[in-house]
Amino acid sequence: LRERNRLAVRDAILDAAEPLLDRGDAAEFSMRELAVEAGKGFVTPFNHFGSKGAIMHALSGRVIDRMEARFRAEAPAGDAIDRTLAMGRTAAACLLERPVVYKAVVGSLGMAGPTPGEVRPRSRALWELALGDLAGISGDLRGRARAILADQIAFTFRGCLSFWIAGEIADEGLPSAVETATATALLGFAAPRRRERVLAAMTLDATPGDPAGCPG
């Protein structure tokens, strides 16, 4: 019961942080404002998280959980290629439900804290879930893909989000940017019979700086 209560309070604090961020002032809310929004005492957010940075990391973890839950619920068919491209679409859709909130959340993660965050391993785990048993990946490359591919897709995804946060990728361009970037990461690992599918996922008319694609 005590643990359930603790988790309920944490969720209430995170629930309150999202509308504060949605007001468009980036991460400029105060911990006092957060406590009021959550209907809790002033020290409660500190007691449960310690700092605003930790709250932003928790919000990042929450959206990754939402991406995973939606992906599992949708249960996309196909091999690793199809599933990984589907994960990119799911991830972009989740972020675009509250773009102001998630731009603030993801943008805050670049700030160094006293301890390393958990965004990279959680993001890697998300793409590992999509890659699954690596069906559709060239057999001679599966060992290497298992070792590095999820991480590389996570890096590529984060790069697209950085340009999105900076306004160089418009909200409506984010899904195609993520699709193209994910396909590019997959291309070198795809089995020959699956390369056409990967190439078809790329936005060929995107140009550097074009909000329809991922700059660079």
mmCIF file of N, CA and C in Angstrom, residues 39-166:
data_model
loop_
_atom_site.group_PDB
_atom_site.id
_atom_site.type_symbol
_atom_site.label_atom_id
_atom_site.label_comp_id
_atom_site.label_asym_id
_atom_site.label_seq_id
_atom_site.Cartn_x
_atom_site.Cartn_y
_atom_site.Cartn_z
ATOM 1 N N GLY A 39 -1.533 19.770 -6.434
ATOM 2 C CA GLY A 39 -2.303 19.733 -5.204
ATOM 3 C C GLY A 39 -1.541 19.104 -4.049
ATOM 4 N N LYS A 40 -0.209 19.304 -4.055
ATOM 5 C CA LYS A 40 0.648 18.711 -3.028
ATOM 6 C C LYS A 40 1.398 19.808 -2.282
ATOM 7 N N GLY A 41 2.035 19.439 -1.177
ATOM 8 C CA GLY A 41 2.842 20.384 -0.428
ATOM 9 C C GLY A 41 4.083 20.772 -1.209
ATOM 10 N N PHE A 42 4.664 21.913 -0.850
ATOM 11 C CA PHE A 42 5.809 22.449 -1.591
ATOM 12 C C PHE A 42 6.972 21.472 -1.669
ATOM 13 N N VAL A 43 7.236 20.732 -0.606
ATOM 14 C CA VAL A 43 8.416 19.864 -0.592
ATOM 15 C C VAL A 43 8.164 18.519 -1.283
ATOM 16 N N THR A 44 6.916 18.222 -1.618
ATOM 17 C CA THR A 44 6.612 16.893 -2.162
ATOM 18 C C THR A 44 7.377 16.591 -3.451
ATOM 19 N N PRO A 45 7.422 17.504 -4.436
ATOM 20 C CA PRO A 45 8.214 17.182 -5.635
ATOM 21 C C PRO A 45 9.685 16.935 -5.326
ATOM 22 N N PHE A 46 10.241 17.692 -4.377
ATOM 23 C CA PHE A 46 11.637 17.466 -4.000
ATOM 24 C C PHE A 46 11.800 16.104 -3.341
ATOM 25 N N ASN A 47 10.872 15.747 -2.486
ATOM 26 C CA ASN A 47 10.973 14.474 -1.773
ATOM 27 C C ASN A 47 10.936 13.286 -2.721
ATOM 28 N N HIS A 48 10.159 13.416 -3.784
ATOM 29 C CA HIS A 48 9.993 12.278 -4.697
ATOM 30 C C HIS A 48 10.973 12.275 -5.857
ATOM 31 N N PHE A 49 11.469 13.448 -6.247
ATOM 32 C CA PHE A 49 12.356 13.512 -7.407
ATOM 33 C C PHE A 49 13.697 14.172 -7.116
ATOM 34 N N GLY A 50 13.744 15.083 -6.208
ATOM 35 C CA GLY A 50 15.002 15.733 -5.867
ATOM 36 C C GLY A 50 15.287 16.998 -6.641
ATOM 37 N N SER A 51 14.903 17.054 -7.917
ATOM 38 C CA SER A 51 15.209 18.225 -8.733
ATOM 39 C C SER A 51 14.280 18.267 -9.942
ATOM 40 N N LYS A 52 14.231 19.433 -10.577
ATOM 41 C CA LYS A 52 13.440 19.565 -11.795
ATOM 42 C C LYS A 52 14.023 18.694 -12.904
ATOM 43 N N GLY A 53 15.362 18.618 -12.956
ATOM 44 C CA GLY A 53 15.994 17.780 -13.968
ATOM 45 C C GLY A 53 15.544 16.335 -13.872
ATOM 46 N N ALA A 54 15.420 15.825 -12.658
ATOM 47 C CA ALA A 54 14.967 14.450 -12.468
ATOM 48 C C ALA A 54 13.521 14.288 -12.925
ATOM 49 N N ILE A 55 12.715 15.324 -12.740
ATOM 50 C CA ILE A 55 11.328 15.276 -13.217
ATOM 51 C C ILE A 55 11.303 15.208 -14.736
ATOM 52 N N MET A 56 12.150 15.975 -15.398
ATOM 53 C CA MET A 56 12.186 15.944 -16.850
ATOM 54 C C MET A 56 12.635 14.575 -17.357
ATOM 55 N N HIS A 57 13.590 13.973 -16.672
ATOM 56 C CA HIS A 57 14.013 12.624 -17.050
ATOM 57 C C HIS A 57 12.877 11.627 -16.842
ATOM 58 N N ALA A 58 12.125 11.800 -15.769
ATOM 59 C CA ALA A 58 10.987 10.913 -15.523
ATOM 60 C C ALA A 58 9.921 11.081 -16.601
ATOM 61 N N LEU A 59 9.709 12.306 -17.056
ATOM 62 C CA LEU A 59 8.757 12.537 -18.140
ATOM 63 C C LEU A 59 9.233 11.896 -19.441
ATOM 64 N N SER A 60 10.540 11.930 -19.667
ATOM 65 C CA SER A 60 11.095 11.258 -20.831
ATOM 66 C C SER A 60 10.842 9.752 -20.747
ATOM 67 N N GLY A 61 11.079 9.191 -19.575
ATOM 68 C CA GLY A 61 10.812 7.768 -19.387
ATOM 69 C C GLY A 61 9.346 7.442 -19.595
ATOM 70 N N ARG A 62 8.494 8.350 -19.184
ATOM 71 C CA ARG A 62 7.052 8.124 -19.337
ATOM 72 C C ARG A 62 6.650 8.083 -20.804
ATOM 73 N N VAL A 63 7.186 8.976 -21.633
ATOM 74 C CA VAL A 63 6.798 8.952 -23.042
ATOM 75 C C VAL A 63 7.381 7.731 -23.738
ATOM 76 N N ILE A 64 8.561 7.284 -23.328
ATOM 77 C CA ILE A 64 9.101 6.043 -23.890
ATOM 78 C C ILE A 64 8.203 4.873 -23.510
ATOM 79 N N ASP A 65 7.715 4.867 -22.280
ATOM 80 C CA ASP A 65 6.765 3.817 -21.868
ATOM 81 C C ASP A 65 5.514 3.851 -22.734
ATOM 82 N N ARG A 66 5.037 5.059 -23.063
ATOM 83 C CA ARG A 66 3.852 5.180 -23.908
ATOM 84 C C ARG A 66 4.122 4.642 -25.310
ATOM 85 N N MET A 67 5.306 4.946 -25.836
ATOM 86 C CA MET A 67 5.667 4.417 -27.157
ATOM 87 C C MET A 67 5.673 2.891 -27.135
ATOM 88 N N GLU A 68 6.281 2.335 -26.107
ATOM 89 C CA GLU A 68 6.348 0.869 -26.007
ATOM 90 C C GLU A 68 4.957 0.261 -25.880
ATOM 91 N N ALA A 69 4.131 0.843 -25.008
ATOM 92 C CA ALA A 69 2.792 0.301 -24.792
ATOM 93 C C ALA A 69 1.965 0.354 -26.078
ATOM 94 N N ARG A 70 2.067 1.464 -26.813
ATOM 95 C CA ARG A 70 1.293 1.586 -28.047
ATOM 96 C C ARG A 70 1.797 0.609 -29.101
ATOM 97 N N PHE A 71 3.110 0.454 -29.185
ATOM 98 C CA PHE A 71 3.679 -0.481 -30.147
ATOM 99 C C PHE A 71 3.219 -1.905 -29.847
ATOM 100 N N ARG A 72 3.248 -2.273 -28.570
ATOM 101 C CA ARG A 72 2.804 -3.626 -28.195
ATOM 102 C C ARG A 72 1.314 -3.805 -28.495
ATOM 103 N N ALA A 73 0.529 -2.766 -28.240
ATOM 104 C CA ALA A 73 -0.906 -2.868 -28.494
ATOM 105 C C ALA A 73 -1.199 -2.984 -29.984
ATOM 106 N N GLU A 74 -0.445 -2.250 -30.797
ATOM 107 C CA GLU A 74 -0.661 -2.298 -32.244
ATOM 108 C C GLU A 74 -0.136 -3.593 -32.842
ATOM 109 N N ALA A 75 0.904 -4.180 -32.198
ATOM 110 C CA ALA A 75 1.486 -5.459 -32.634
ATOM 111 C C ALA A 75 1.687 -5.494 -34.144
ATOM 112 N N PRO A 76 2.516 -4.598 -34.687
ATOM 113 C CA PRO A 76 2.679 -4.553 -36.139
ATOM 114 C C PRO A 76 3.228 -5.871 -36.692
ATOM 115 N N ALA A 77 2.703 -6.267 -37.825
ATOM 116 C CA ALA A 77 3.141 -7.501 -38.458
ATOM 117 C C ALA A 77 4.445 -7.262 -39.213
ATOM 118 N N GLY A 78 5.078 -8.362 -39.609
ATOM 119 C CA GLY A 78 6.263 -8.259 -40.449
ATOM 120 C C GLY A 78 7.533 -8.616 -39.716
ATOM 121 N N ASP A 79 8.645 -8.380 -40.395
ATOM 122 C CA ASP A 79 9.953 -8.716 -39.844
ATOM 123 C C ASP A 79 10.569 -7.498 -39.151
ATOM 124 N N ALA A 80 11.851 -7.582 -38.868
ATOM 125 C CA ALA A 80 12.522 -6.493 -38.148
ATOM 126 C C ALA A 80 12.452 -5.176 -38.914
ATOM 127 N N ILE A 81 12.505 -5.250 -40.232
ATOM 128 C CA ILE A 81 12.429 -4.031 -41.039
ATOM 129 C C ILE A 81 11.069 -3.359 -40.861
ATOM 130 N N ASP A 82 10.011 -4.134 -41.062
ATOM 131 C CA ASP A 82 8.656 -3.585 -40.930
ATOM 132 C C ASP A 82 8.396 -3.071 -39.518
ATOM 133 N N ARG A 83 8.804 -3.853 -38.536
ATOM 134 C CA ARG A 83 8.514 -3.498 -37.147
ATOM 135 C C ARG A 83 9.299 -2.256 -36.716
ATOM 136 N N THR A 84 10.528 -2.125 -37.169
ATOM 137 C CA THR A 84 11.331 -0.968 -36.776
ATOM 138 C C THR A 84 10.808 0.305 -37.427
ATOM 139 N N LEU A 85 10.417 0.217 -38.688
ATOM 140 C CA LEU A 85 9.789 1.375 -39.328
ATOM 141 C C LEU A 85 8.477 1.729 -38.636
ATOM 142 N N ALA A 86 7.721 0.706 -38.215
ATOM 143 C CA ALA A 86 6.474 0.958 -37.483
ATOM 144 C C ALA A 86 6.752 1.624 -36.143
ATOM 145 N N MET A 87 7.823 1.209 -35.473
ATOM 146 C CA MET A 87 8.179 1.841 -34.198
ATOM 147 C C MET A 87 8.485 3.318 -34.396
ATOM 148 N N GLY A 88 9.163 3.658 -35.489
ATOM 149 C CA GLY A 88 9.436 5.064 -35.769
ATOM 150 C C GLY A 88 8.150 5.864 -35.929
ATOM 151 N N ARG A 89 7.180 5.291 -36.630
ATOM 152 C CA ARG A 89 5.899 5.986 -36.804
ATOM 153 C C ARG A 89 5.174 6.132 -35.467
ATOM 154 N N THR A 90 5.228 5.086 -34.659
ATOM 155 C CA THR A 90 4.581 5.137 -33.345
ATOM 156 C C THR A 90 5.234 6.177 -32.456
ATOM 157 N N ALA A 91 6.561 6.201 -32.448
ATOM 158 C CA ALA A 91 7.287 7.152 -31.605
ATOM 159 C C ALA A 91 6.972 8.588 -32.014
ATOM 160 N N ALA A 92 6.988 8.852 -33.313
ATOM 161 C CA ALA A 92 6.683 10.212 -33.778
ATOM 162 C C ALA A 92 5.253 10.597 -33.428
ATOM 163 N N ALA A 93 4.320 9.670 -33.580
ATOM 164 C CA ALA A 93 2.913 9.967 -33.265
ATOM 165 C C ALA A 93 2.742 10.307 -31.794
ATOM 166 N N CYS A 94 3.419 9.583 -30.917
ATOM 167 C CA CYS A 94 3.323 9.876 -29.477
ATOM 168 C C CYS A 94 3.842 11.272 -29.171
ATOM 169 N N LEU A 95 4.969 11.649 -29.754
ATOM 170 C CA LEU A 95 5.541 12.969 -29.504
ATOM 171 C C LEU A 95 4.645 14.077 -30.031
ATOM 172 N N LEU A 96 3.997 13.837 -31.148
ATOM 173 C CA LEU A 96 3.173 14.883 -31.767
ATOM 174 C C LEU A 96 1.826 15.051 -31.088
ATOM 175 N N GLU A 97 1.486 14.177 -30.158
ATOM 176 C CA GLU A 97 0.254 14.385 -29.398
ATOM 177 C C GLU A 97 0.363 15.615 -28.501
ATOM 178 N N ARG A 98 1.580 15.874 -27.993
ATOM 179 C CA ARG A 98 1.804 17.065 -27.168
ATOM 180 C C ARG A 98 3.176 17.632 -27.532
ATOM 181 N N PRO A 99 3.309 18.215 -28.721
ATOM 182 C CA PRO A 99 4.641 18.617 -29.193
ATOM 183 C C PRO A 99 5.330 19.649 -28.314
ATOM 184 N N VAL A 100 4.577 20.587 -27.763
ATOM 185 C CA VAL A 100 5.202 21.603 -26.908
ATOM 186 C C VAL A 100 5.814 20.952 -25.672
ATOM 187 N N VAL A 101 5.078 20.030 -25.087
ATOM 188 C CA VAL A 101 5.565 19.330 -23.896
ATOM 189 C C VAL A 101 6.832 18.552 -24.210
ATOM 190 N N TYR A 102 6.794 17.767 -25.268
ATOM 191 C CA TYR A 102 7.906 16.863 -25.521
ATOM 192 C C TYR A 102 9.121 17.556 -26.108
ATOM 193 N N LYS A 103 8.917 18.683 -26.777
ATOM 194 C CA LYS A 103 10.085 19.476 -27.171
ATOM 195 C C LYS A 103 10.823 19.983 -25.928
ATOM 196 N N ALA A 104 10.060 20.420 -24.933
ATOM 197 C CA ALA A 104 10.682 20.881 -23.690
ATOM 198 C C ALA A 104 11.363 19.738 -22.967
ATOM 199 N N VAL A 105 10.709 18.589 -22.915
ATOM 200 C CA VAL A 105 11.272 17.440 -22.202
ATOM 201 C C VAL A 105 12.554 16.975 -22.863
ATOM 202 N N VAL A 106 12.497 16.693 -24.169
ATOM 203 C CA VAL A 106 13.677 16.175 -24.859
ATOM 204 C C VAL A 106 14.788 17.218 -24.883
ATOM 205 N N GLY A 107 14.421 18.485 -25.061
ATOM 206 C CA GLY A 107 15.434 19.536 -25.060
ATOM 207 C C GLY A 107 16.166 19.654 -23.746
ATOM 208 N N SER A 108 15.496 19.366 -22.650
ATOM 209 C CA SER A 108 16.129 19.472 -21.335
ATOM 210 C C SER A 108 17.122 18.354 -21.072
ATOM 211 N N LEU A 109 17.040 17.265 -21.818
ATOM 212 C CA LEU A 109 17.885 16.102 -21.535
ATOM 213 C C LEU A 109 19.338 16.317 -21.910
ATOM 214 N N GLY A 110 19.618 17.373 -22.681
ATOM 215 C CA GLY A 110 21.002 17.654 -23.037
ATOM 216 C C GLY A 110 21.802 18.297 -21.922
ATOM 217 N N MET A 111 21.149 18.656 -20.840
ATOM 218 C CA MET A 111 21.844 19.294 -19.722
ATOM 219 C C MET A 111 22.473 18.232 -18.829
ATOM 220 N N ALA A 112 23.753 18.393 -18.554
ATOM 221 C CA ALA A 112 24.448 17.428 -17.694
ATOM 222 C C ALA A 112 23.936 17.522 -16.267
ATOM 223 N N GLY A 113 23.780 16.388 -15.628
ATOM 224 C CA GLY A 113 23.343 16.344 -14.240
ATOM 225 C C GLY A 113 24.395 15.690 -13.372
ATOM 226 N N PRO A 114 24.129 15.569 -12.072
ATOM 227 C CA PRO A 114 25.120 14.966 -11.170
ATOM 228 C C PRO A 114 25.344 13.491 -11.452
ATOM 229 N N THR A 115 24.361 12.814 -12.028
ATOM 230 C CA THR A 115 24.506 11.398 -12.376
ATOM 231 C C THR A 115 23.997 11.190 -13.796
ATOM 232 N N PRO A 116 24.541 10.188 -14.502
ATOM 233 C CA PRO A 116 24.070 9.935 -15.864
ATOM 234 C C PRO A 116 22.588 9.564 -15.875
ATOM 235 N N GLY A 117 21.885 9.981 -16.918
ATOM 236 C CA GLY A 117 20.486 9.624 -17.049
ATOM 237 C C GLY A 117 20.323 8.210 -17.584
ATOM 238 N N GLU A 118 19.086 7.836 -17.834
ATOM 239 C CA GLU A 118 18.790 6.501 -18.343
ATOM 240 C C GLU A 118 18.095 6.567 -19.705
ATOM 241 N N VAL A 119 18.212 7.695 -20.388
ATOM 242 C CA VAL A 119 17.512 7.855 -21.656
ATOM 243 C C VAL A 119 18.105 6.928 -22.709
ATOM 244 N N ARG A 120 19.421 6.867 -22.811
ATOM 245 C CA ARG A 120 20.031 6.037 -23.851
ATOM 246 C C ARG A 120 19.670 4.560 -23.696
ATOM 247 N N PRO A 121 19.842 3.944 -22.531
ATOM 248 C CA PRO A 121 19.468 2.525 -22.441
ATOM 249 C C PRO A 121 17.991 2.273 -22.662
ATOM 250 N N ARG A 122 17.141 3.208 -22.235
ATOM 251 C CA ARG A 122 15.705 3.002 -22.431
ATOM 252 C C ARG A 122 15.342 3.149 -23.902
ATOM 253 N N SER A 123 15.968 4.099 -24.579
ATOM 254 C CA SER A 123 15.716 4.262 -26.003
ATOM 255 C C SER A 123 16.246 3.049 -26.770
ATOM 256 N N ARG A 124 17.431 2.590 -26.396
ATOM 257 C CA ARG A 124 17.976 1.397 -27.048
ATOM 258 C C ARG A 124 17.037 0.208 -26.875
ATOM 259 N N ALA A 125 16.502 0.023 -25.678
ATOM 260 C CA ALA A 125 15.587 -1.092 -25.418
ATOM 261 C C ALA A 125 14.340 -0.991 -26.289
ATOM 262 N N LEU A 126 13.890 0.236 -26.562
ATOM 263 C CA LEU A 126 12.710 0.428 -27.407
ATOM 264 C C LEU A 126 12.974 -0.111 -28.815
ATOM 265 N N TRP A 127 14.146 0.230 -29.359
ATOM 266 C CA TRP A 127 14.463 -0.216 -30.717
ATOM 267 C C TRP A 127 14.815 -1.696 -30.742
ATOM 268 N N GLU A 128 15.383 -2.214 -29.666
ATOM 269 C CA GLU A 128 15.618 -3.659 -29.585
ATOM 270 C C GLU A 128 14.298 -4.425 -29.638
ATOM 271 N N LEU A 129 13.285 -3.888 -28.971
ATOM 272 C CA LEU A 129 11.961 -4.504 -29.019
ATOM 273 C C LEU A 129 11.462 -4.566 -30.462
ATOM 274 N N ALA A 130 11.629 -3.474 -31.192
ATOM 275 C CA ALA A 130 11.165 -3.445 -32.578
ATOM 276 C C ALA A 130 11.966 -4.405 -33.453
ATOM 277 N N LEU A 131 13.261 -4.472 -33.260
ATOM 278 C CA LEU A 131 14.106 -5.333 -34.080
ATOM 279 C C LEU A 131 13.837 -6.810 -33.824
ATOM 280 N N GLY A 132 13.425 -7.134 -32.613
ATOM 281 C CA GLY A 132 13.036 -8.498 -32.286
ATOM 282 C C GLY A 132 14.097 -9.522 -32.605
ATOM 283 N N ASP A 133 13.733 -10.546 -33.360
ATOM 284 C CA ASP A 133 14.662 -11.641 -33.667
ATOM 285 C C ASP A 133 15.546 -11.347 -34.876
ATOM 286 N N LEU A 134 15.480 -10.134 -35.388
ATOM 287 C CA LEU A 134 16.314 -9.671 -36.504
ATOM 288 C C LEU A 134 15.987 -10.345 -37.831
ATOM 289 N N ALA A 135 14.819 -10.956 -37.945
ATOM 290 C CA ALA A 135 14.389 -11.458 -39.237
ATOM 291 C C ALA A 135 14.320 -10.293 -40.220
ATOM 292 N N GLY A 136 14.849 -10.496 -41.429
ATOM 293 C CA GLY A 136 14.925 -9.421 -42.408
ATOM 294 C C GLY A 136 16.276 -8.744 -42.440
ATOM 295 N N ILE A 137 17.101 -9.004 -41.415
ATOM 296 C CA ILE A 137 18.484 -8.523 -41.388
ATOM 297 C C ILE A 137 19.362 -9.593 -42.039
ATOM 298 N N SER A 138 20.335 -9.160 -42.807
ATOM 299 C CA SER A 138 21.221 -10.103 -43.487
ATOM 300 C C SER A 138 21.863 -11.048 -42.479
ATOM 301 N N GLY A 139 21.825 -12.356 -42.783
ATOM 302 C CA GLY A 139 22.294 -13.357 -41.827
ATOM 303 C C GLY A 139 23.715 -13.145 -41.369
ATOM 304 N N ASP A 140 24.600 -12.725 -42.267
ATOM 305 C CA ASP A 140 26.001 -12.547 -41.890
ATOM 306 C C ASP A 140 26.240 -11.293 -41.059
ATOM 307 N N LEU A 141 25.215 -10.461 -40.924
ATOM 308 C CA LEU A 141 25.350 -9.212 -40.167
ATOM 309 C C LEU A 141 24.542 -9.217 -38.867
ATOM 310 N N ARG A 142 23.878 -10.309 -38.572
ATOM 311 C CA ARG A 142 23.002 -10.308 -37.408
ATOM 312 C C ARG A 142 23.757 -10.142 -36.098
ATOM 313 N N GLY A 143 24.918 -10.732 -35.992
ATOM 314 C CA GLY A 143 25.701 -10.553 -34.768
ATOM 315 C C GLY A 143 26.065 -9.103 -34.539
ATOM 316 N N ARG A 144 26.517 -8.454 -35.599
ATOM 317 C CA ARG A 144 26.868 -7.038 -35.479
ATOM 318 C C ARG A 144 25.622 -6.181 -35.245
ATOM 319 N N ALA A 145 24.531 -6.530 -35.935
ATOM 320 C CA ALA A 145 23.289 -5.785 -35.742
ATOM 321 C C ALA A 145 22.808 -5.902 -34.310
ATOM 322 N N ARG A 146 22.904 -7.101 -33.754
ATOM 323 C CA ARG A 146 22.464 -7.295 -32.367
ATOM 324 C C ARG A 146 23.295 -6.440 -31.410
ATOM 325 N N ALA A 147 24.570 -6.232 -31.740
ATOM 326 C CA ALA A 147 25.459 -5.485 -30.857
ATOM 327 C C ALA A 147 25.275 -3.975 -30.963
ATOM 328 N N ILE A 148 24.987 -3.463 -32.164
ATOM 329 C CA ILE A 148 25.061 -2.008 -32.336
ATOM 330 C C ILE A 148 23.834 -1.346 -32.947
ATOM 331 N N LEU A 149 22.968 -2.093 -33.636
ATOM 332 C CA LEU A 149 21.965 -1.425 -34.461
ATOM 333 C C LEU A 149 20.944 -0.640 -33.644
ATOM 334 N N ALA A 150 20.461 -1.195 -32.545
ATOM 335 C CA ALA A 150 19.466 -0.470 -31.737
ATOM 336 C C ALA A 150 20.032 0.850 -31.235
ATOM 337 N N ASP A 151 21.286 0.831 -30.806
ATOM 338 C CA ASP A 151 21.926 2.063 -30.355
ATOM 339 C C ASP A 151 22.022 3.076 -31.486
ATOM 340 N N GLN A 152 22.420 2.611 -32.665
ATOM 341 C CA GLN A 152 22.589 3.537 -33.784
ATOM 342 C C GLN A 152 21.255 4.146 -34.214
ATOM 343 N N ILE A 153 20.200 3.361 -34.178
ATOM 344 C CA ILE A 153 18.881 3.924 -34.505
ATOM 345 C C ILE A 153 18.469 4.931 -33.437
ATOM 346 N N ALA A 154 18.770 4.623 -32.171
ATOM 347 C CA ALA A 154 18.464 5.570 -31.092
ATOM 348 C C ALA A 154 19.196 6.890 -31.307
ATOM 349 N N PHE A 155 20.462 6.827 -31.710
ATOM 350 C CA PHE A 155 21.226 8.045 -31.978
ATOM 351 C C PHE A 155 20.593 8.829 -33.133
ATOM 352 N N THR A 156 20.219 8.111 -34.186
ATOM 353 C CA THR A 156 19.630 8.758 -35.354
ATOM 354 C C THR A 156 18.297 9.413 -35.009
ATOM 355 N N PHE A 157 17.485 8.696 -34.235
ATOM 356 C CA PHE A 157 16.198 9.233 -33.795
ATOM 357 C C PHE A 157 16.400 10.500 -32.970
ATOM 358 N N ARG A 158 17.348 10.453 -32.052
ATOM 359 C CA ARG A 158 17.616 11.625 -31.217
ATOM 360 C C ARG A 158 18.097 12.806 -32.061
ATOM 361 N N GLY A 159 18.852 12.526 -33.112
ATOM 362 C CA GLY A 159 19.282 13.606 -33.992
ATOM 363 C C GLY A 159 18.107 14.286 -34.667
ATOM 364 N N CYS A 160 17.151 13.501 -35.152
ATOM 365 C CA CYS A 160 15.950 14.091 -35.751
ATOM 366 C C CYS A 160 15.202 14.944 -34.739
ATOM 367 N N LEU A 161 15.120 14.457 -33.504
ATOM 368 C CA LEU A 161 14.414 15.226 -32.471
ATOM 369 C C LEU A 161 15.129 16.540 -32.179
ATOM 370 N N SER A 162 16.456 16.551 -32.254
ATOM 371 C CA SER A 162 17.197 17.789 -32.008
ATOM 372 C C SER A 162 16.847 18.844 -33.052
ATOM 373 N N PHE A 163 16.775 18.430 -34.324
ATOM 374 C CA PHE A 163 16.399 19.376 -35.373
ATOM 375 C C PHE A 163 14.940 19.789 -35.242
ATOM 376 N N TRP A 164 14.095 18.878 -34.800
ATOM 377 C CA TRP A 164 12.677 19.192 -34.572
ATOM 378 C C TRP A 164 12.535 20.231 -33.474
ATOM 379 N N ILE A 165 13.238 20.040 -32.365
ATOM 380 C CA ILE A 165 13.181 20.984 -31.257
ATOM 381 C C ILE A 165 13.662 22.365 -31.707
ATOM 382 N N ALA A 166 14.690 22.379 -32.554
ATOM 383 C CA ALA A 166 15.257 23.654 -33.027
ATOM 384 C C ALA A 166 14.376 24.329 -34.071
#
